[in-house]
Short mmCIF file of C-alpha atoms and ligand atoms in Angstrom, two decimals:
data_model
loop_
_atom_site.label_atom_id
_atom_site.label_comp_id
_atom_site.label_asym_id
_atom_site.label_seq_id
_atom_site.Cartn_x
_atom_site.Cartn_y
_atom_site.Cartn_z
CA MET A 1 0.19 -0.10 0.11
CA ASN A 2 1.17 3.39 -0.89
CA VAL A 3 1.32 5.57 1.89
CA ILE A 4 1.30 9.50 1.49
CA ASP A 5 1.86 12.00 3.69
CA GLU A 6 -0.86 14.83 5.00
CA SER A 7 0.47 17.46 2.75
CA GLU A 8 0.89 15.13 -0.76
CA ARG A 9 -2.69 13.87 0.32
CA LEU A 10 -4.03 17.24 0.17
CA ALA A 11 -2.21 18.68 -3.06
CA LEU A 12 -3.40 15.23 -4.54
CA MET A 13 -7.15 16.06 -3.34
CA ASP A 14 -6.92 19.61 -4.60
CA ALA A 15 -5.69 18.95 -8.00
CA GLN A 16 -8.71 16.08 -8.26
CA VAL A 17 -11.42 17.78 -7.17
CA SER A 18 -13.29 20.16 -9.94
CA ALA A 19 -13.37 23.80 -9.53
CA ASP A 20 -17.15 23.86 -8.54
CA LEU A 21 -16.61 21.14 -6.07
CA ARG A 22 -15.74 22.35 -2.48
CA TYR A 23 -13.94 19.60 -0.72
CA THR A 24 -13.24 19.86 3.09
CA LEU A 25 -11.14 17.41 5.44
CA ILE A 26 -12.33 17.42 9.30
CA ASP A 27 -10.89 15.72 11.99
CA GLU A 28 -12.73 13.45 14.15
CA ASN A 29 -13.51 16.49 16.53
CA GLY A 30 -14.86 18.56 14.15
CA GLU A 31 -11.78 21.07 13.37
CA VAL A 32 -11.48 21.78 9.35
CA VAL A 33 -8.05 20.42 8.61
CA PHE A 34 -8.44 21.48 4.78
CA ASP A 35 -10.87 23.30 2.72
CA SER A 36 -10.50 23.68 -0.83
CA VAL A 37 -12.40 27.01 -1.00
CA GLN A 38 -10.83 28.84 2.63
CA SER A 39 -7.09 27.23 2.39
CA GLN A 40 -4.73 28.76 0.18
CA LEU A 41 -1.28 27.19 -0.98
CA ASP A 42 1.58 29.45 0.35
CA ASN A 43 5.27 28.30 -0.25
CA GLY A 44 3.82 24.74 -0.83
CA GLU A 45 2.06 24.83 2.35
CA TYR A 46 -1.83 25.04 2.83
CA ILE A 47 -2.90 27.80 4.99
CA LEU A 48 -6.03 27.49 6.33
CA LYS A 49 -8.30 30.51 6.92
CA GLU A 50 -9.93 30.42 10.33
CA LEU A 51 -13.24 28.30 10.69
CA ASP A 52 -15.44 27.67 13.16
CA ASN A 53 -16.04 23.93 14.59
CA HIS A 54 -17.78 21.55 12.05
CA SER A 55 -18.99 18.99 14.82
CA ASN A 56 -22.59 20.58 14.78
CA ARG A 57 -22.72 20.22 10.79
CA PRO A 58 -25.74 17.85 10.05
CA GLU A 59 -23.56 15.75 7.11
CA PHE A 60 -20.64 15.54 9.80
CA GLN A 61 -22.82 14.09 12.60
CA GLY A 62 -24.63 11.84 9.79
CA ALA A 63 -20.96 10.64 8.88
CA VAL A 64 -20.07 9.89 12.46
CA ARG A 65 -23.02 8.00 12.92
CA GLU A 66 -23.86 6.09 9.66
CA GLY A 67 -20.25 6.49 7.74
CA THR A 68 -21.76 8.38 4.67
CA ALA A 69 -24.57 11.60 4.72
CA TYR A 70 -25.86 13.33 2.17
CA VAL A 71 -27.61 16.81 2.97
CA ILE A 72 -28.70 19.67 1.27
CA ARG A 73 -28.47 23.17 3.11
CA TYR A 74 -27.89 26.87 3.02
CA SER A 75 -24.03 27.38 3.60
CA ASP A 76 -23.35 30.29 5.67
CA THR A 77 -19.90 30.36 4.62
CA LEU A 78 -20.66 30.51 0.93
CA LYS A 79 -23.96 31.94 1.40
CA LYS A 80 -25.61 29.53 -1.31
CA ASP A 81 -27.66 26.44 -0.96
CA MET A 82 -25.03 23.29 -0.93
CA LEU A 83 -25.29 19.71 -1.63
CA TYR A 84 -23.34 17.96 1.32
CA ALA A 85 -21.73 14.49 0.86
CA ALA A 86 -19.64 13.37 4.01
CA VAL A 87 -17.68 9.91 4.25
CA ARG A 88 -16.19 8.56 7.81
CA LEU A 89 -12.40 7.44 6.80
CA ASP A 90 -10.81 4.94 8.81
CA ASP A 91 -8.94 7.24 11.24
CA GLY A 92 -12.30 8.89 11.87
CA ALA A 93 -11.79 11.93 9.85
CA ILE A 94 -14.63 13.04 7.79
CA VAL A 95 -14.32 13.87 4.27
CA ARG A 96 -16.94 16.44 2.94
CA LEU A 97 -17.59 17.10 -0.63
CA ALA A 98 -20.02 19.88 -1.40
CA GLU A 99 -21.58 21.21 -4.59
CA PRO A 100 -23.62 24.41 -5.08
CA ARG A 101 -27.24 23.36 -5.66
CA GLU A 102 -29.47 26.20 -7.29
CA SER A 103 -32.89 26.31 -6.06
CA LEU A 104 -35.77 26.19 -8.66
CA ILE A 105 -36.38 29.95 -8.47
CA ALA A 106 -32.96 30.73 -8.66
CA PHE A 107 -32.79 28.58 -12.07
CA ALA A 108 -36.00 30.12 -12.88
CA ALA A 109 -34.59 33.72 -12.24
CA ARG A 110 -31.63 33.19 -14.41
CA PHE A 111 -33.77 32.96 -17.66
CA VAL A 112 -36.48 35.56 -16.64
CA VAL A 113 -34.26 38.50 -18.22
CA PRO A 114 -33.42 37.00 -21.43
CA ILE A 115 -37.15 35.45 -21.52
CA VAL A 116 -38.49 38.72 -21.10
CA ILE A 117 -36.09 40.26 -23.56
CA VAL A 118 -37.21 38.03 -26.35
CA ILE A 119 -40.91 38.13 -25.51
CA LEU A 120 -40.49 42.21 -26.07
CA VAL A 121 -38.47 41.91 -29.07
CA VAL A 122 -41.08 39.19 -30.60
CA ALA A 123 -43.81 41.81 -29.35
CA VAL A 124 -42.26 44.82 -31.02
CA LEU A 125 -41.77 42.82 -34.24
CA VAL A 126 -45.37 41.33 -34.16
CA VAL A 127 -47.11 44.67 -34.18
CA VAL A 128 -44.44 46.28 -36.70
CA PHE A 129 -44.86 43.36 -39.23
CA SER A 130 -48.85 43.21 -38.56
CA LYS A 131 -49.14 46.85 -39.20
CA LEU A 132 -47.19 46.52 -42.64
CA LEU A 133 -49.01 43.46 -43.25
CA THR A 134 -52.48 44.97 -42.77
CA LYS A 135 -51.29 48.07 -44.64
CA ARG A 136 -50.62 45.98 -47.49
CA ILE A 137 -53.80 43.89 -47.49
CA MET A 138 -55.59 47.10 -47.39
CA ARG A 139 -54.41 49.08 -49.74
CA PRO A 140 -56.23 47.80 -52.51
CA LEU A 141 -59.32 48.00 -50.54
CA ASP A 142 -58.08 51.68 -49.83
CA ASN A 143 -57.61 52.60 -53.26
CA MET A 144 -60.84 50.87 -54.51
CA ASP A 145 -63.41 52.93 -56.37
CA VAL A 146 -66.63 51.75 -55.07
CA THR A 147 -68.43 53.09 -58.55
CA GLU A 148 -66.17 50.62 -60.09
CA PRO A 149 -64.92 47.85 -57.85
CA LEU A 150 -63.92 45.52 -60.63
CA LYS A 151 -61.30 47.93 -61.99
CA GLY A 152 -58.16 48.58 -60.44
CA GLU A 153 -55.62 46.52 -58.56
CA GLY A 154 -56.48 43.87 -56.10
CA TYR A 155 -55.76 39.88 -55.63
CA SER A 156 -57.67 37.11 -56.73
CA GLU A 157 -58.83 36.05 -53.12
CA MET A 158 -60.90 39.25 -53.26
CA SER A 159 -62.50 38.80 -56.59
CA PRO A 160 -65.65 37.05 -55.46
CA LEU A 161 -66.31 40.26 -52.43
CA LEU A 162 -65.75 42.57 -55.38
CA ALA A 163 -67.85 40.84 -57.68
CA ARG A 164 -70.75 41.28 -54.73
CA ILE A 165 -69.95 44.73 -54.42
CA ASP A 166 -70.42 45.17 -58.03
CA ASP A 167 -73.79 43.22 -58.14
CA GLN A 168 -74.77 45.40 -54.87
CA ARG A 169 -73.94 48.56 -56.97
CA LEU A 170 -75.91 47.43 -59.83
CA MET A 171 -78.96 46.13 -57.76
CA LEU A 172 -78.73 49.87 -56.15
CA GLU A 173 -78.56 51.72 -59.17
CA ARG A 174 -81.65 49.74 -60.68
CA GLN A 175 -83.66 50.32 -57.64
CA ASN A 176 -82.56 54.44 -57.74
CA GLU A 177 -83.50 54.11 -61.42
CA ASP A 178 -87.04 52.16 -60.62
CA LEU A 179 -87.50 54.71 -57.61
CA ALA A 180 -87.02 57.57 -60.02
CA ARG A 181 -89.14 56.57 -62.65
CA ALA A 182 -91.92 55.89 -60.21
CA ASP A 183 -91.48 59.25 -58.53
CA SER A 184 -91.83 60.84 -61.74
CA MET A 185 -94.96 58.75 -62.92
CA ARG A 186 -96.41 59.79 -59.80
CA ARG A 187 -95.77 63.04 -60.15
CA ASP A 188 -97.02 63.16 -63.50
CA PHE A 189 -100.38 60.85 -62.64
CA SER A 190 -100.91 63.58 -59.67
CA ALA A 191 -100.64 66.49 -62.40
CA ASN A 192 -102.87 64.60 -64.78
CA VAL A 193 -105.21 64.03 -62.42
CA SER A 194 -105.62 67.57 -61.19
CA HIS A 195 -105.55 68.71 -65.01
CA GLU A 196 -108.32 66.41 -66.15
CA LEU A 197 -110.43 67.46 -62.63
CA LYS A 198 -109.70 70.99 -63.53
CA THR A 199 -111.49 71.09 -66.91
CA PRO A 200 -114.95 69.42 -65.73
CA LEU A 201 -115.02 71.82 -62.74
CA GLN A 202 -114.03 75.00 -64.86
CA VAL A 203 -116.99 74.23 -67.19
CA ILE A 204 -119.44 73.56 -64.04
CA VAL A 205 -118.25 76.54 -62.13
CA GLY A 206 -118.59 78.41 -65.61
CA TYR A 207 -122.28 77.25 -66.20
CA THR A 208 -123.51 77.71 -62.83
CA GLU A 209 -122.18 81.32 -62.50
CA LEU A 210 -124.47 81.87 -65.67
CA MET A 211 -127.53 80.55 -64.19
CA GLU A 212 -126.86 82.15 -61.01
CA GLY A 213 -126.59 85.48 -62.26
CA GLY A 214 -129.93 84.57 -64.50
CA LEU A 215 -127.97 85.31 -67.58
CA VAL A 216 -129.63 81.84 -69.11
CA SER A 217 -132.77 81.86 -70.55
CA GLN A 218 -135.43 79.56 -69.12
CA GLU A 219 -135.36 77.22 -72.25
CA ASP A 220 -131.62 76.90 -72.03
CA ILE A 221 -131.36 75.34 -68.51
CA PRO A 222 -132.22 71.76 -69.26
CA LYS A 223 -129.43 71.97 -72.06
CA PHE A 224 -126.86 73.76 -69.30
CA SER A 225 -128.15 71.27 -66.47
CA ARG A 226 -127.55 68.33 -68.86
CA ILE A 227 -124.01 69.87 -69.43
CA ILE A 228 -123.49 70.08 -65.76
CA HIS A 229 -124.50 66.70 -65.17
CA GLU A 230 -122.08 65.35 -67.69
CA GLU A 231 -119.19 66.81 -66.63
CA ALA A 232 -120.07 65.94 -63.07
CA GLU A 233 -120.58 62.12 -64.02
CA ASN A 234 -117.16 62.58 -66.14
CA MET A 235 -115.60 64.09 -62.98
CA ARG A 236 -116.99 60.99 -61.17
CA SER A 237 -115.40 58.27 -63.58
CA LEU A 238 -112.06 59.85 -63.21
CA ILE A 239 -112.05 59.52 -59.16
CA ASP A 240 -113.61 56.19 -59.62
CA ASP A 241 -110.58 55.10 -62.01
CA VAL A 242 -108.04 57.06 -59.76
CA LEU A 243 -109.68 55.21 -56.66
CA THR A 244 -109.35 51.63 -58.37
CA LEU A 245 -105.69 52.24 -59.82
CA SER A 246 -104.51 53.55 -56.41
CA ARG A 247 -106.35 50.24 -54.79
CA LEU A 248 -104.39 48.12 -57.23
CA ASP A 249 -101.35 50.29 -56.92
CA SER A 250 -101.46 49.09 -52.99
CA GLY A 251 -101.03 45.33 -53.78
CA SER A 252 -102.33 42.34 -54.47
CA ILE A 253 -105.94 41.53 -54.03
CA SER A 254 -107.29 41.11 -50.24
CA ALA A 255 -108.54 37.28 -49.47
CA SER A 256 -111.56 38.51 -48.20
CA ASN A 257 -112.50 39.58 -51.96
CA LEU A 258 -111.57 36.58 -53.51
CA LYS A 259 -114.59 34.09 -54.68
CA ASP A 260 -115.26 31.90 -57.62
CA VAL A 261 -116.43 33.94 -60.68
CA ASP A 262 -118.09 32.47 -63.71
CA LEU A 263 -116.46 34.76 -66.26
CA PHE A 264 -118.90 33.79 -68.88
CA ILE A 265 -122.08 35.21 -66.75
CA LEU A 266 -119.95 38.37 -65.52
CA ALA A 267 -119.58 38.96 -69.37
CA LYS A 268 -123.11 38.96 -70.03
CA GLN A 269 -124.13 41.20 -67.15
CA VAL A 270 -121.62 43.76 -68.34
CA ALA A 271 -122.90 43.40 -71.83
CA ASP A 272 -126.73 43.96 -70.53
CA ARG A 273 -125.60 46.74 -68.57
CA LEU A 274 -123.69 48.23 -71.18
CA ALA A 275 -126.37 47.53 -74.02
CA PRO A 276 -128.21 50.88 -73.72
CA ILE A 277 -125.00 53.01 -74.68
CA ALA A 278 -124.18 50.25 -77.74
CA ASN A 279 -128.03 50.70 -78.71
CA LYS A 280 -127.39 54.42 -79.11
CA LYS A 281 -124.51 53.58 -81.44
CA ASP A 282 -126.23 50.88 -83.45
CA VAL A 283 -123.57 48.69 -81.99
CA ASP A 284 -124.52 45.08 -81.63
CA ILE A 285 -122.85 43.32 -78.48
CA ARG A 286 -122.68 39.42 -78.83
CA VAL A 287 -121.42 37.35 -76.09
CA SER A 288 -120.47 33.63 -77.03
CA GLY A 289 -118.71 31.06 -75.21
CA GLU A 290 -119.12 28.64 -71.97
CA SER A 291 -118.75 28.98 -68.60
CA VAL A 292 -115.67 29.62 -67.00
CA PHE A 293 -114.63 29.85 -63.27
CA ILE A 294 -111.57 31.36 -61.54
CA GLU A 295 -110.79 32.57 -58.20
CA GLY A 296 -110.81 36.33 -58.43
CA ASP A 297 -112.12 39.85 -57.04
CA GLU A 298 -115.53 40.28 -59.14
CA SER A 299 -115.67 43.69 -58.87
CA LEU A 300 -112.25 44.03 -60.36
CA LEU A 301 -113.35 41.80 -62.89
CA ASP A 302 -116.70 43.16 -63.97
CA GLU A 303 -114.30 46.60 -64.04
CA MET A 304 -112.10 44.99 -66.52
CA MET A 305 -114.80 43.51 -68.71
CA SER A 306 -116.65 46.81 -68.54
CA ASN A 307 -113.81 49.09 -69.76
CA LEU A 308 -112.74 46.53 -72.56
CA ILE A 309 -116.66 46.45 -73.69
CA THR A 310 -116.92 50.22 -73.13
CA ASN A 311 -113.89 51.13 -75.20
CA ALA A 312 -115.00 48.32 -78.24
CA ILE A 313 -118.45 50.68 -78.26
CA ARG A 314 -116.56 53.96 -77.88
CA TYR A 315 -114.02 53.36 -80.62
CA ASN A 316 -116.58 51.37 -83.06
CA VAL A 317 -118.24 52.33 -86.16
CA ASP A 318 -122.10 53.12 -86.49
CA ASN A 319 -123.63 49.60 -86.97
CA GLY A 320 -120.69 48.13 -85.71
CA TYR A 321 -120.60 44.83 -83.46
CA VAL A 322 -118.70 43.97 -80.53
CA ASP A 323 -117.94 40.06 -80.16
CA VAL A 324 -117.26 38.81 -76.52
CA ILE A 325 -115.78 35.44 -76.06
CA VAL A 326 -115.46 33.58 -73.00
CA GLY A 327 -113.51 30.23 -72.80
CA GLU A 328 -110.95 28.14 -71.74
CA ARG A 329 -107.57 26.49 -73.00
CA VAL A 330 -105.08 24.10 -71.71
CA GLN A 331 -102.05 25.12 -73.92
CA PRO A 332 -99.92 26.67 -73.32
CA ALA A 333 -101.10 26.54 -69.55
CA LYS A 334 -104.90 26.16 -68.18
CA GLU A 335 -106.34 29.57 -68.22
CA ALA A 336 -109.70 31.12 -68.99
CA VAL A 337 -109.52 33.51 -71.95
CA VAL A 338 -111.77 36.59 -72.49
CA VAL A 339 -111.44 38.09 -75.95
CA VAL A 340 -113.19 41.56 -76.79
CA ARG A 341 -112.96 41.92 -80.45
CA ASP A 342 -114.53 45.09 -82.44
CA ALA A 343 -114.90 46.21 -85.89
CA GLY A 344 -114.31 50.00 -85.10
CA ILE A 345 -111.99 52.32 -85.98
CA GLY A 346 -108.57 50.39 -85.21
CA MET A 347 -105.42 51.98 -83.90
CA PRO A 348 -102.04 52.25 -85.77
CA GLU A 349 -99.37 49.40 -84.93
CA ASP A 350 -97.11 51.70 -83.20
CA GLU A 351 -99.51 52.96 -80.70
CA LEU A 352 -100.08 49.67 -79.42
CA THR A 353 -97.94 49.37 -76.28
CA LYS A 354 -98.58 52.94 -75.48
CA ILE A 355 -102.58 52.52 -74.80
CA PHE A 356 -102.05 50.62 -71.66
CA GLU A 357 -100.23 53.95 -69.97
CA ARG A 358 -102.06 56.07 -67.65
CA PHE A 359 -103.87 59.05 -69.26
CA TYR A 360 -102.77 57.96 -72.74
CA ARG A 361 -105.18 58.79 -75.57
CA ILE A 362 -104.64 58.16 -79.24
CA ASP A 363 -107.31 60.53 -79.80
CA LYS A 364 -107.99 62.85 -77.33
CA SER A 365 -111.03 64.62 -78.30
CA ARG A 366 -112.57 61.49 -79.31
CA SER A 367 -112.03 59.88 -75.96
CA LYS A 368 -113.03 62.97 -73.86
CA GLU A 369 -116.32 63.20 -75.98
CA THR A 370 -117.23 59.68 -75.24
CA GLY A 371 -116.40 60.15 -71.45
CA GLY A 372 -113.14 58.33 -71.45
CA THR A 373 -110.77 59.20 -68.58
CA GLY A 374 -107.62 57.61 -70.22
CA LEU A 375 -107.23 55.20 -67.24
CA GLY A 376 -109.19 52.45 -68.77
CA LEU A 377 -106.68 50.36 -70.24
CA ALA A 378 -104.25 50.83 -67.47
CA ILE A 379 -107.24 49.49 -65.21
CA VAL A 380 -107.52 46.69 -67.59
CA LYS A 381 -103.77 45.74 -67.31
CA HIS A 382 -103.38 46.19 -63.45
CA ALA A 383 -106.44 43.82 -63.04
CA ALA A 384 -105.22 41.12 -65.44
CA LEU A 385 -101.72 41.47 -63.54
CA SER A 386 -103.35 41.19 -60.04
CA HIS A 387 -105.15 37.87 -61.21
CA ASN A 388 -101.66 36.61 -62.53
CA GLY A 389 -103.03 37.03 -65.91
CA GLN A 390 -102.14 39.44 -68.77
CA VAL A 391 -103.75 41.45 -71.99
CA GLN A 392 -102.74 41.64 -75.20
CA VAL A 393 -104.07 43.62 -78.24
CA GLU A 394 -104.13 43.28 -81.69
CA SER A 395 -105.40 46.36 -84.01
CA LYS A 396 -105.05 47.57 -87.40
CA LEU A 397 -106.32 51.07 -88.30
CA GLY A 398 -109.54 50.99 -89.91
CA GLN A 399 -109.98 47.41 -89.22
CA GLY A 400 -111.04 47.02 -85.50
CA SER A 401 -109.09 45.84 -82.40
CA THR A 402 -109.15 42.48 -80.57
CA PHE A 403 -108.16 42.44 -76.48
CA THR A 404 -107.40 39.32 -75.15
CA VAL A 405 -107.33 38.52 -71.50
CA THR A 406 -105.65 35.58 -69.92
CA ILE A 407 -106.15 34.42 -66.36
CA PRO A 408 -104.85 31.39 -65.04
CA ILE A 409 -107.10 28.86 -63.67
CA LYS A 410 -105.91 27.21 -60.23
P1 LIG B 1 -110.07 56.05 -72.64
O1 LIG B 1 -110.52 56.47 -71.49
O2 LIG B 1 -109.50 57.06 -73.62
O3 LIG B 1 -110.86 55.22 -73.51
P2 LIG B 1 -108.28 54.14 -72.45
O4 LIG B 1 -107.09 53.93 -71.52
O5 LIG B 1 -109.69 52.98 -72.48
O6 LIG B 1 -108.54 55.39 -72.38
O7 LIG B 1 -107.70 53.99 -73.77
C1 LIG B 1 -106.66 54.20 -74.26
C2 LIG B 1 -106.76 54.64 -75.56
O8 LIG B 1 -106.64 53.57 -76.36
C3 LIG B 1 -107.91 55.38 -76.06
O9 LIG B 1 -107.89 56.82 -76.10
C4 LIG B 1 -108.18 54.89 -77.23
O10 LIG B 1 -107.49 55.75 -78.48
C5 LIG B 1 -107.34 53.60 -77.61
N1 LIG B 1 -108.32 52.59 -77.67
C6 LIG B 1 -108.90 51.72 -76.39
N2 LIG B 1 -109.91 50.66 -76.80
C7 LIG B 1 -109.72 51.06 -78.15
C8 LIG B 1 -110.62 49.98 -79.19
N3 LIG B 1 -111.24 49.18 -78.60
N4 LIG B 1 -110.37 50.66 -80.67
C9 LIG B 1 -109.31 51.74 -81.03
N5 LIG B 1 -108.99 52.46 -79.96
C10 LIG B 1 -108.92 51.95 -78.91
#
């Protein structure tokens, strides 16, 4: 066995033990013989700083008792947590190794500052990049011309959105045009109604003033009264037609007015009612066909037929005729058909689309002379439409006219 002296043993231990490890040799009484941290080499000799007796240290007591001991505790000498491992040697001395141990908090604390710095840097980068990115994404939207969204720069992902915006724009444009048209029609209509009412009123006021002032001879009074009566009737017809149109404008027929109507019976009733007027002009009204039932508003259908037959009488020739034919057809769909045909004056082809407009008359004076309001065909068209039907006209100047109304049968 190789025996080495105390000084050699200390030098050997000092050389072997790593710098992180603290090595302490304590004699059996607890006096520190050597400590790698507290000893200094001076002229080949280790000089130990003054250290208090270690016999009260738990690792010393454990090693004395058990031979070996491991303890983690705070070192008053080094001012940090240390792991102590102590072994009792054969001569009773204790060798103690100590290694610094970081607490979890101390360990975590070491990373806090770098982590905080990294987080701050990342946060700043995120803010800067997100601002740049947002600006880049928003640029095409900022530069977009809402009146022409499909023109200009943009990326493909925006195409569906831009197409929708363009659709909406076109829809709004169309709606605005419709509103402007409806508004202008409303204003025209009001102006026309006022004008149409003013004329008979002026006649009535004029004639009544003359009669009031005693300026009308006794034999002229029946004639003046008849004129006043006719003008008042014209006003009443106009007001009735305006009310019917405003009722039709306000929406579809109310369900309470719907009932099964036989158009054939209705045609015969209307023809009978208008027969005196037709007779005055030597016009013959002939109703033919068969019963056809539709679900509809009877008073509106009556007015529709009445307007068509009245026109056929009004714009007829003396000794003329009016054919009213009522029937049903299945092609192209199951529908009721009412044809009103006359052998009257007819109409030029280029007028046929305009005659359904409110207050449109081809021959204004003839219309007025015969008590026309200029609203009859507008009511016919609306009445057909409100029964989901339609009205068509065929006519040739001097050769009569044929109006055909079709209404679906449920
Ligand atoms: P009105 O009260 O003037 O008859 P309508 O709206 O019923 O108004 O008709 C519009 C115009 O269409 C009439 O002024 C007339 O010129 C023409 N019209 C309508 N029905 C006939 C017809 N059966 N034959 C010839 N012209 C017609």
